[in-house]
PDB file of C-alpha atoms in Angstrom:
ATOM      1  CA  MET A 981     -88.766  36.678  90.531  1.00  0.00           C
ATOM      2  CA  ILE A 982     -90.980  40.305  90.438  1.00  0.00           C
ATOM      3  CA  VAL A 983     -88.978  43.098  89.299  1.00  0.00           C
ATOM      4  CA  VAL A 984     -90.178  46.340  90.716  1.00  0.00           C
ATOM      5  CA  THR A 985     -89.368  49.916  88.751  1.00  0.00           C
ATOM      6  CA  GLY A 986     -89.522  52.686  90.293  1.00  0.00           C
ATOM      7  CA  ALA A 987     -88.529  50.695  93.723  1.00  0.00           C
ATOM      8  CA  THR A 988     -87.180  53.820  95.697  1.00  0.00           C
ATOM      9  CA  GLY A 989     -90.333  55.708  96.029  1.00  0.00           C
ATOM     10  CA  ASN A 990     -93.668  56.079  98.101  1.00  0.00           C
ATOM     11  CA  VAL A 991     -95.581  52.696  96.242  1.00  0.00           C
ATOM     12  CA  GLY A 992     -92.185  51.259  95.427  1.00  0.00           C
ATOM     13  CA  ARG A 993     -90.748  50.852  98.719  1.00  0.00           C
ATOM     14  CA  TRP A 994     -93.631  49.194 100.490  1.00  0.00           C
ATOM     15  CA  LEU A 995     -94.599  46.911  96.985  1.00  0.00           C
ATOM     16  CA  VAL A 996     -90.877  45.836  97.409  1.00  0.00           C
ATOM     17  CA  ARG A 997     -91.559  45.265 101.149  1.00  0.00           C
ATOM     18  CA  ALA A 998     -94.705  43.330 100.829  1.00  0.00           C
ATOM     19  CA  LEU A 999     -93.342  40.772  98.400  1.00  0.00           C
ATOM     20  CA  ALA A1000     -90.071  40.083 100.486  1.00  0.00           C
ATOM     21  CA  GLU A1001     -92.121  39.483 103.179  1.00  0.00           C
ATOM     22  CA  ALA A1002     -94.232  36.913 101.274  1.00  0.00           C
ATOM     23  CA  GLY A1003     -91.710  35.229 100.475  1.00  0.00           C
ATOM     24  CA  GLU A1004     -91.122  36.605  96.695  1.00  0.00           C
ATOM     25  CA  ARG A1005     -88.001  36.835  94.899  1.00  0.00           C
ATOM     26  CA  VAL A1006     -87.759  40.209  94.386  1.00  0.00           C
ATOM     27  CA  THR A1007     -85.119  42.736  91.903  1.00  0.00           C
ATOM     28  CA  ALA A1008     -86.132  46.263  92.958  1.00  0.00           C
ATOM     29  CA  VAL A1009     -84.967  48.527  90.064  1.00  0.00           C
ATOM     30  CA  SER A1010     -83.961  52.550  90.050  1.00  0.00           C
ATOM     31  CA  ARG A1011     -81.873  55.068  88.667  1.00  0.00           C
ATOM     32  CA  GLY A1012     -79.805  55.347  91.541  1.00  0.00           C
ATOM     33  CA  THR A1013     -78.022  53.649  94.551  1.00  0.00           C
ATOM     34  CA  ALA A1014     -80.043  50.596  96.173  1.00  0.00           C
ATOM     35  CA  PRO A1015     -81.225  52.555  99.686  1.00  0.00           C
ATOM     36  CA  VAL A1016     -80.365  51.147 102.702  1.00  0.00           C
ATOM     37  CA  SER A1017     -84.054  49.629 103.511  1.00  0.00           C
ATOM     38  CA  LEU A1018     -84.593  47.489 100.978  1.00  0.00           C
ATOM     39  CA  PRO A1019     -85.151  44.236 102.591  1.00  0.00           C
ATOM     40  CA  SER A1020     -81.585  41.926 102.357  1.00  0.00           C
ATOM     41  CA  ALA A1021     -82.686  39.418 100.315  1.00  0.00           C
ATOM     42  CA  THR A1022     -83.503  41.525  97.494  1.00  0.00           C
ATOM     43  CA  GLU A1023     -81.389  42.406  94.742  1.00  0.00           C
ATOM     44  CA  HIS A1024     -81.057  45.688  93.069  1.00  0.00           C
ATOM     45  CA  VAL A1025     -80.338  46.561  90.133  1.00  0.00           C
ATOM     46  CA  ARG A1026     -79.902  50.526  88.517  1.00  0.00           C
ATOM     47  CA  ALA A1027     -81.776  50.640  84.635  1.00  0.00           C
ATOM     48  CA  ASP A1028     -83.530  53.658  82.995  1.00  0.00           C
ATOM     49  CA  LEU A1029     -86.467  53.484  81.933  1.00  0.00           C
ATOM     50  CA  ALA A1030     -86.091  55.986  79.408  1.00  0.00           C
ATOM     51  CA  ALA A1031     -83.383  53.759  77.719  1.00  0.00           C
ATOM     52  CA  PRO A1032     -85.138  50.181  77.978  1.00  0.00           C
ATOM     53  CA  GLU A1033     -81.983  48.297  77.127  1.00  0.00           C
ATOM     54  CA  THR A1034     -80.705  48.658  79.984  1.00  0.00           C
ATOM     55  CA  LEU A1035     -83.743  46.750  82.086  1.00  0.00           C
ATOM     56  CA  ARG A1036     -82.360  43.518  80.513  1.00  0.00           C
ATOM     57  CA  PRO A1037     -80.694  42.428  83.093  1.00  0.00           C
ATOM     58  CA  ALA A1038     -82.941  43.386  85.738  1.00  0.00           C
ATOM     59  CA  LEU A1039     -85.338  40.965  83.843  1.00  0.00           C
ATOM     60  CA  ASP A1040     -83.648  38.403  83.052  1.00  0.00           C
ATOM     61  CA  GLY A1041     -85.807  35.112  84.522  1.00  0.00           C
ATOM     62  CA  ALA A1042     -88.840  37.691  86.230  1.00  0.00           C
ATOM     63  CA  GLU A1043     -92.353  36.525  85.403  1.00  0.00           C
ATOM     64  CA  ALA A1044     -94.127  39.331  86.080  1.00  0.00           C
ATOM     65  CA  LEU A1045     -93.174  43.233  86.077  1.00  0.00           C
ATOM     66  CA  PHE A1046     -94.057  46.013  88.683  1.00  0.00           C
ATOM     67  CA  LEU A1047     -94.516  49.140  85.814  1.00  0.00           C
ATOM     68  CA  HIS A1048     -93.918  52.214  87.475  1.00  0.00           C
ATOM     69  CA  ASP A1049     -92.844  55.591  85.364  1.00  0.00           C
ATOM     70  CA  GLY A1050     -90.512  56.692  87.770  1.00  0.00           C
ATOM     71  CA  GLY A1051     -91.904  60.040  88.196  1.00  0.00           C
ATOM     72  CA  THR A1052     -92.021  61.168  84.676  1.00  0.00           C
ATOM     73  CA  GLY A1053     -96.076  61.014  83.932  1.00  0.00           C
ATOM     74  CA  GLY A1054     -94.620  59.004  81.255  1.00  0.00           C
ATOM     75  CA  VAL A1055     -93.140  61.086  79.616  1.00  0.00           C
ATOM     76  CA  GLY A1056     -90.042  61.004  77.502  1.00  0.00           C
ATOM     77  CA  LEU A1057     -90.989  57.163  77.955  1.00  0.00           C
ATOM     78  CA  ASP A1058     -91.070  54.510  75.357  1.00  0.00           C
ATOM     79  CA  PRO A1059     -93.082  51.966  76.614  1.00  0.00           C
ATOM     80  CA  ARG A1060     -94.189  49.537  73.912  1.00  0.00           C
ATOM     81  CA  ALA A1061     -89.502  49.087  73.478  1.00  0.00           C
ATOM     82  CA  ILE A1062     -90.185  48.228  77.419  1.00  0.00           C
ATOM     83  CA  LEU A1063     -92.408  46.315  77.145  1.00  0.00           C
ATOM     84  CA  ASP A1064     -90.641  44.480  74.556  1.00  0.00           C
ATOM     85  CA  VAL A1065     -87.337  43.940  76.341  1.00  0.00           C
ATOM     86  CA  ALA A1066     -89.745  42.579  79.651  1.00  0.00           C
ATOM     87  CA  GLU A1067     -91.962  40.015  77.028  1.00  0.00           C
ATOM     88  CA  ALA A1068     -88.532  38.628  75.507  1.00  0.00           C
ATOM     89  CA  ALA A1069     -87.426  38.165  78.756  1.00  0.00           C
ATOM     90  CA  GLY A1070     -89.865  35.835  79.460  1.00  0.00           C
ATOM     91  CA  VAL A1071     -92.086  38.059  81.533  1.00  0.00           C
ATOM     92  CA  ARG A1072     -95.942  36.901  81.721  1.00  0.00           C
ATOM     93  CA  ARG A1073     -97.998  39.610  83.927  1.00  0.00           C
ATOM     94  CA  VAL A1074     -96.980  43.531  84.452  1.00  0.00           C
ATOM     95  CA  VAL A1075     -99.148  45.646  86.679  1.00  0.00           C
ATOM     96  CA  LEU A1076     -98.957  49.348  86.238  1.00  0.00           C
ATOM     97  CA  LEU A1077     -99.107  52.799  87.987  1.00  0.00           C
ATOM     98  CA  SER A1078    -101.412  54.896  85.911  1.00  0.00           C
ATOM     99  CA  SER A1079    -103.312  57.414  87.326  1.00  0.00           C
ATOM    100  CA  GLN A1080    -107.233  58.572  88.027  1.00  0.00           C
ATOM    101  CA  GLY A1081    -106.704  60.882  85.626  1.00  0.00           C
ATOM    102  CA  VAL A1082    -106.558  58.967  82.461  1.00  0.00           C
ATOM    103  CA  VAL A1083    -110.380  58.527  83.222  1.00  0.00           C
ATOM    104  CA  THR A1084    -111.468  61.694  85.668  1.00  0.00           C
ATOM    105  CA  ARG A1085    -109.338  64.269  83.514  1.00  0.00           C
ATOM    106  CA  PRO A1086    -108.789  62.818  79.665  1.00  0.00           C
ATOM    107  CA  GLU A1087    -108.543  66.172  78.127  1.00  0.00           C
ATOM    108  CA  SER A1088    -105.647  67.537  80.255  1.00  0.00           C
ATOM    109  CA  VAL A1089    -102.166  65.972  78.582  1.00  0.00           C
ATOM    110  CA  SER A1090    -100.639  66.049  82.003  1.00  0.00           C
ATOM    111  CA  HIS A1091    -102.970  63.884  84.225  1.00  0.00           C
ATOM    112  CA  GLY A1092    -104.339  61.948  82.078  1.00  0.00           C
ATOM    113  CA  GLY A1093    -103.113  61.871  77.936  1.00  0.00           C
ATOM    114  CA  VAL A1094     -99.240  60.803  78.342  1.00  0.00           C
ATOM    115  CA  MET A1095    -100.685  58.151  80.460  1.00  0.00           C
ATOM    116  CA  ARG A1096    -103.678  56.961  79.007  1.00  0.00           C
ATOM    117  CA  ALA A1097    -101.093  56.299  76.146  1.00  0.00           C
ATOM    118  CA  VAL A1098     -98.656  54.131  78.186  1.00  0.00           C
ATOM    119  CA  GLU A1099    -101.787  52.445  79.509  1.00  0.00           C
ATOM    120  CA  GLU A1100    -103.121  51.551  75.137  1.00  0.00           C
ATOM    121  CA  ALA A1101     -99.143  50.199  75.312  1.00  0.00           C
ATOM    122  CA  VAL A1102     -99.813  47.895  77.834  1.00  0.00           C
ATOM    123  CA  ARG A1103    -103.602  46.467  76.848  1.00  0.00           C
ATOM    124  CA  GLU A1104    -101.583  45.823  73.170  1.00  0.00           C
ATOM    125  CA  SER A1105     -98.078  44.303  74.344  1.00  0.00           C
ATOM    126  CA  GLY A1106    -100.078  40.518  75.128  1.00  0.00           C
ATOM    127  CA  LEU A1107     -99.125  40.027  78.701  1.00  0.00           C
ATOM    128  CA  GLY A1108    -101.599  39.663  81.409  1.00  0.00           C
ATOM    129  CA  TRP A1109    -102.118  42.749  82.435  1.00  0.00           C
ATOM    130  CA  THR A1110    -103.445  45.160  85.378  1.00  0.00           C
ATOM    131  CA  ILE A1111    -103.691  48.600  85.247  1.00  0.00           C
ATOM    132  CA  LEU A1112    -103.791  50.440  88.726  1.00  0.00           C
ATOM    133  CA  ARG A1113    -105.443  54.414  88.539  1.00  0.00           C
ATOM    134  CA  PRO A1114    -105.039  55.958  92.120  1.00  0.00           C
ATOM    135  CA  GLY A1115    -105.954  59.340  92.762  1.00  0.00           C
ATOM    136  CA  VAL A1116    -104.156  62.137  94.983  1.00  0.00           C
ATOM    137  CA  PHE A1117    -101.633  60.218  97.360  1.00  0.00           C
ATOM    138  CA  ALA A1118    -101.771  61.157 101.221  1.00  0.00           C
ATOM    139  CA  SER A1119     -98.317  61.730 100.385  1.00  0.00           C
ATOM    140  CA  ASN A1120     -98.388  64.280  98.878  1.00  0.00           C
ATOM    141  CA  ALA A1121     -98.496  66.055 102.472  1.00  0.00           C
ATOM    142  CA  TYR A1122     -94.879  65.674 102.850  1.00  0.00           C
ATOM    143  CA  ALA A1123     -94.699  68.687 100.637  1.00  0.00           C
ATOM    144  CA  TRP A1124     -95.219  70.057 104.244  1.00  0.00           C
ATOM    145  CA  ALA A1125     -93.397  68.513 106.239  1.00  0.00           C
ATOM    146  CA  GLU A1126     -90.480  71.934 106.350  1.00  0.00           C
ATOM    147  CA  SER A1127     -92.984  74.269 107.342  1.00  0.00           C
ATOM    148  CA  VAL A1128     -94.422  71.534 110.035  1.00  0.00           C
ATOM    149  CA  ARG A1129     -91.341  71.480 111.678  1.00  0.00           C
ATOM    150  CA  ALA A1130     -89.988  74.727 111.630  1.00  0.00           C
ATOM    151  CA  GLU A1131     -93.393  76.406 111.945  1.00  0.00           C
ATOM    152  CA  ARG A1132     -95.918  73.712 113.402  1.00  0.00           C
ATOM    153  CA  THR A1133     -98.009  75.691 110.234  1.00  0.00           C
ATOM    154  CA  VAL A1134     -99.688  73.868 107.143  1.00  0.00           C
ATOM    155  CA  ALA A1135    -100.272  75.942 104.023  1.00  0.00           C
ATOM    156  CA  ALA A1136    -102.479  74.603 101.579  1.00  0.00           C
ATOM    157  CA  PRO A1137    -105.372  75.882  98.594  1.00  0.00           C
ATOM    158  CA  PHE A1138    -109.191  75.247  99.502  1.00  0.00           C
ATOM    159  CA  GLY A1139    -109.056  74.310 102.838  1.00  0.00           C
ATOM    160  CA  ASP A1140    -112.598  72.891 102.841  1.00  0.00           C
ATOM    161  CA  VAL A1141    -112.675  70.654  99.711  1.00  0.00           C
ATOM    162  CA  GLY A1142    -111.953  67.070 100.596  1.00  0.00           C
ATOM    163  CA  ILE A1143    -110.630  64.528  98.118  1.00  0.00           C
ATOM    164  CA  PRO A1144    -110.694  60.953  98.733  1.00  0.00           C
ATOM    165  CA  VAL A1145    -106.372  60.358  99.305  1.00  0.00           C
ATOM    166  CA  ILE A1146    -104.548  57.096  98.750  1.00  0.00           C
ATOM    167  CA  ASP A1147    -102.631  55.558 101.244  1.00  0.00           C
ATOM    168  CA  PRO A1148     -99.346  54.478  98.811  1.00  0.00           C
ATOM    169  CA  ALA A1149     -99.135  51.545 101.130  1.00  0.00           C
ATOM    170  CA  ASP A1150    -102.743  50.548 100.007  1.00  0.00           C
ATOM    171  CA  ILE A1151    -101.520  50.858  96.743  1.00  0.00           C
ATOM    172  CA  ALA A1152     -98.556  48.782  96.914  1.00  0.00           C
ATOM    173  CA  GLU A1153    -100.529  46.002  98.786  1.00  0.00           C
ATOM    174  CA  VAL A1154    -102.839  45.840  96.107  1.00  0.00           C
ATOM    175  CA  ALA A1155    -100.421  45.496  93.071  1.00  0.00           C
ATOM    176  CA  ALA A1156     -98.446  42.744  95.477  1.00  0.00           C
ATOM    177  CA  THR A1157    -102.031  40.884  95.273  1.00  0.00           C
ATOM    178  CA  ALA A1158    -101.991  41.766  91.151  1.00  0.00           C
ATOM    179  CA  LEU A1159     -98.264  40.522  90.589  1.00  0.00           C
ATOM    180  CA  ARG A1160     -98.788  37.629  92.868  1.00  0.00           C
ATOM    181  CA  LYS A1161    -102.164  36.495  92.436  1.00  0.00           C
ATOM    182  CA  ASP A1162    -104.309  34.943  89.569  1.00  0.00           C
ATOM    183  CA  GLY A1163    -107.939  37.024  88.933  1.00  0.00           C
ATOM    184  CA  HIS A1164    -106.712  39.987  88.494  1.00  0.00           C
ATOM    185  CA  ALA A1165    -105.685  40.504  84.632  1.00  0.00           C
ATOM    186  CA  GLY A1166    -107.866  42.356  82.343  1.00  0.00           C
ATOM    187  CA  ARG A1167    -108.625  44.388  84.955  1.00  0.00           C
ATOM    188  CA  ALA A1168    -108.421  48.365  85.802  1.00  0.00           C
ATOM    189  CA  TYR A1169    -108.611  49.114  89.699  1.00  0.00           C
ATOM    190  CA  VAL A1170    -109.322  52.864  91.177  1.00  0.00           C
ATOM    191  CA  LEU A1171    -107.912  53.474  94.182  1.00  0.00           C
ATOM    192  CA  ASN A1172    -108.713  56.240  96.547  1.00  0.00           C
ATOM    193  CA  GLY A1173    -108.999  56.472 100.207  1.00  0.00           C
ATOM    194  CA  PRO A1174    -112.454  55.407 102.739  1.00  0.00           C
ATOM    195  CA  ALA A1175    -113.289  59.088 102.780  1.00  0.00           C
ATOM    196  CA  ALA A1176    -112.922  62.696 101.087  1.00  0.00           C
ATOM    197  CA  VAL A1177    -110.502  64.750 103.503  1.00  0.00           C
ATOM    198  CA  THR A1178    -109.798  68.119 103.809  1.00  0.00           C
ATOM    199  CA  PRO A1179    -106.608  69.712 103.896  1.00  0.00           C
ATOM    200  CA  ARG A1180    -107.847  71.636 107.167  1.00  0.00           C
ATOM    201  CA  GLN A1181    -108.448  68.012 108.123  1.00  0.00           C
ATOM    202  CA  GLN A1182    -105.517  66.680 107.277  1.00  0.00           C
ATOM    203  CA  ALA A1183    -103.379  69.584 109.173  1.00  0.00           C
ATOM    204  CA  GLU A1184    -105.311  68.085 112.341  1.00  0.00           C
ATOM    205  CA  ALA A1185    -104.788  64.981 111.669  1.00  0.00           C
ATOM    206  CA  ILE A1186    -100.320  65.306 111.403  1.00  0.00           C
ATOM    207  CA  GLY A1187    -100.911  67.545 114.424  1.00  0.00           C
ATOM    208  CA  ALA A1188    -102.920  64.579 116.448  1.00  0.00           C
ATOM    209  CA  ALA A1189    -100.000  62.071 115.276  1.00  0.00           C
ATOM    210  CA  LEU A1190     -97.420  64.510 117.091  1.00  0.00           C
ATOM    211  CA  GLY A1191     -99.112  65.763 120.214  1.00  0.00           C
ATOM    212  CA  GLU A1192     -99.331  69.115 119.008  1.00  0.00           C
ATOM    213  CA  PRO A1193    -101.381  71.898 117.356  1.00  0.00           C
ATOM    214  CA  VAL A1194    -100.870  71.871 113.404  1.00  0.00           C
ATOM    215  CA  ARG A1195    -101.902  75.622 112.206  1.00  0.00           C
ATOM    216  CA  PHE A1196    -103.905  76.033 109.159  1.00  0.00           C
ATOM    217  CA  VAL A1197    -102.925  79.238 106.761  1.00  0.00           C
ATOM    218  CA  GLU A1198    -105.534  78.622 103.887  1.00  0.00           C
ATOM    219  CA  LEU A1199    -103.878  79.976 100.932  1.00  0.00           C
ATOM    220  CA  THR A1200    -105.676  81.496  97.633  1.00  0.00           C
ATOM    221  CA  ARG A1201    -105.656  80.319  94.635  1.00  0.00           C
ATOM    222  CA  ALA A1202    -103.211  82.907  93.437  1.00  0.00           C
ATOM    223  CA  GLU A1203    -100.754  81.935  96.170  1.00  0.00           C
ATOM    224  CA  ALA A1204    -100.861  78.307  95.663  1.00  0.00           C
ATOM    225  CA  ARG A1205    -100.113  78.734  91.712  1.00  0.00           C
ATOM    226  CA  ALA A1206     -97.397  80.835  92.585  1.00  0.00           C
ATOM    227  CA  GLY A1207     -95.668  78.085  94.532  1.00  0.00           C
ATOM    228  CA  MET A1208     -96.137  75.061  91.950  1.00  0.00           C
ATOM    229  CA  ALA A1209     -95.299  77.113  89.587  1.00  0.00           C
ATOM    230  CA  PRO A1210     -91.011  76.706  89.511  1.00  0.00           C
ATOM    231  CA  PHE A1211     -91.836  72.741  89.826  1.00  0.00           C
ATOM    232  CA  MET A1212     -94.605  72.112  87.191  1.00  0.00           C
ATOM    233  CA  PRO A1213     -95.414  72.914  83.715  1.00  0.00           C
ATOM    234  CA  GLU A1214     -98.716  75.327  83.556  1.00  0.00           C
ATOM    235  CA  ALA A1215    -100.970  73.379  82.366  1.00  0.00           C
ATOM    236  CA  SER A1216     -99.973  70.876  85.043  1.00  0.00           C
ATOM    237  CA  VAL A1217    -100.378  73.550  87.602  1.00  0.00           C
ATOM    238  CA  GLU A1218    -103.746  74.053  86.625  1.00  0.00           C
ATOM    239  CA  THR A1219    -104.773  70.975  86.102  1.00  0.00           C
ATOM    240  CA  SER A1220    -104.291  70.196  90.168  1.00  0.00           C
ATOM    241  CA  LEU A1221    -105.819  73.053  91.604  1.00  0.00           C
ATOM    242  CA  ALA A1222    -109.019  72.245  89.790  1.00  0.00           C
ATOM    243  CA  VAL A1223    -108.906  68.373  90.953  1.00  0.00           C
ATOM    244  CA  LEU A1224    -107.583  69.887  94.515  1.00  0.00           C
ATOM    245  CA  GLY A1225    -110.496  72.952  94.514  1.00  0.00           C
ATOM    246  CA  GLU A1226    -113.156  71.707  91.915  1.00  0.00           C
ATOM    247  CA  PRO A1227    -113.250  68.124  92.542  1.00  0.00           C
ATOM    248  CA  ASN A1228    -115.470  66.286  89.843  1.00  0.00           C
ATOM    249  CA  ALA A1229    -117.738  63.292  90.723  1.00  0.00           C
ATOM    250  CA  ALA A1230    -115.961  60.900  89.334  1.00  0.00           C
ATOM    251  CA  GLU A1231    -112.872  62.404  92.230  1.00  0.00           C
ATOM    252  CA  LEU A1232    -115.070  62.445  94.802  1.00  0.00           C
ATOM    253  CA  LYS A1233    -116.887  58.917  93.963  1.00  0.00           C
ATOM    254  CA  LEU A1234    -115.971  56.243  96.335  1.00  0.00           C
ATOM    255  CA  SER A1235    -113.793  53.271  94.736  1.00  0.00           C
ATOM    256  CA  PRO A1236    -114.677  49.464  96.011  1.00  0.00           C
ATOM    257  CA  ASP A1237    -111.538  47.979  94.277  1.00  0.00           C
ATOM    258  CA  VAL A1238    -109.603  48.369  97.517  1.00  0.00           C
ATOM    259  CA  GLU A1239    -112.009  46.632  99.378  1.00  0.00           C
ATOM    260  CA  HIS A1240    -112.624  44.094  96.584  1.00  0.00           C
ATOM    261  CA  VAL A1241    -108.949  43.082  96.407  1.00  0.00           C
ATOM    262  CA  LEU A1242    -107.807  43.498  99.969  1.00  0.00           C
ATOM    263  CA  GLY A1243    -110.824  42.149 101.837  1.00  0.00           C
ATOM    264  CA  ARG A1244    -110.568  45.116 103.730  1.00  0.00           C
ATOM    265  CA  ALA A1245    -111.602  48.745 103.683  1.00  0.00           C
ATOM    266  CA  PRO A1246    -108.649  51.430 102.814  1.00  0.00           C
ATOM    267  CA  ARG A1247    -106.383  52.992 105.268  1.00  0.00           C
ATOM    268  CA  PRO A1248    -107.564  56.665 106.230  1.00  0.00           C
ATOM    269  CA  PHE A1249    -105.281  59.704 106.204  1.00  0.00           C
ATOM    270  CA  ALA A1250    -104.807  59.511 110.290  1.00  0.00           C
ATOM    271  CA  GLU A1251    -103.549  56.354 110.027  1.00  0.00           C
ATOM    272  CA  TRP A1252    -100.669  57.198 107.393  1.00  0.00           C
ATOM    273  CA  ALA A1253    -100.202  60.199 109.855  1.00  0.00           C
ATOM    274  CA  ARG A1254     -99.586  58.160 112.649  1.00  0.00           C
ATOM    275  CA  ARG A1255     -97.097  56.023 110.581  1.00  0.00           C
ATOM    276  CA  ASN A1256     -95.166  59.339 109.142  1.00  0.00           C
ATOM    277  CA  ALA A1257     -95.027  61.089 112.248  1.00  0.00           C
ATOM    278  CA  GLU A1258     -91.231  60.984 112.599  1.00  0.00           C
ATOM    279  CA  ALA A1259     -91.074  63.128 108.813  1.00  0.00           C
ATOM    280  CA  PHE A1260     -93.148  65.941 110.472  1.00  0.00           C
ATOM    281  CA  ARG A1261     -91.216  66.472 113.793  1.00  0.00           C
TER     282      ARG A1261
END
C-alpha cells in the first residue's frame, strides 16, 4: 500500500490517480475532507504533518510514502518525527517532493534552506529515498484564472523572461514510478519542462486553449511585489521575483530527468493549458 500526503494538491491529485490506475492500493492523506474526485477504491485519511502522530492510521501497513510539505514549504514540520512514525509503521520507501531551490537558491531560507533540512532528514532516515526537485510549476498560472475569465487578460512581470516550467502531472508520474519500481533509491531528480516559456507565451497558450485572444499586460517589479506581499513573507517575495526575472543558469538548464524516468519528454506548457482550459473560461 502507498500513502500519498498532500493528496488534494496539484501533484497529489494526479499521483493518487496514477497509482490507482496502476492497480495500487492507495491511502490519500489531507488535512481536510476527501475530494469528490478521489478514485472510488482509494481510502482517505485526515491527518496533519505538523502533528506526526495523526499519520499513524494512514501509515498502518504501508510500504511506501509520498511526502509532501502540505504547502508549508517545510516550515513548522519535524521531518524526523514524520519519518520515525513512517518507519515504525513498516514503510520502507519514501519519495520526497522538495524544490529545485535547494540547489539553485541555497542562500534563500524560503526557497532552499528549509527544504534542505527536510532532504537531510530523509537521507538520514534509513529508508530507501528518492528526492524530486521541481522548478516552477505550470499550475502557477492558475493565479491568472480570475483575470482571464473576467477580462481575458494576464498581468505579470518579466513578460519576455522564459523559464522551463514543469507540469504537475509529470511530477506525479515520476513520483509514481519511484514509489512503485526499483532503481530510483538514492537519486535526486531535477524536474522541469521541455523548453523555457515566457509569461507572454503562457498567455498566448491559454488564449489558444480557449479559442480566444488573451491580452498580456506587463507589470513593473514594484507592482508585482505589491501583489505578492499580502500572501508571502518579504524574503520569499524577493527570491521569487529573482527567479522569475533573473533566473540563474541552473534554473534555465533543461533537465533530462523526466525523460530518463518516464521514457518521454516532459509536457509543454501549451498541453497543460489545453488540459486546464475550463479553469479560465
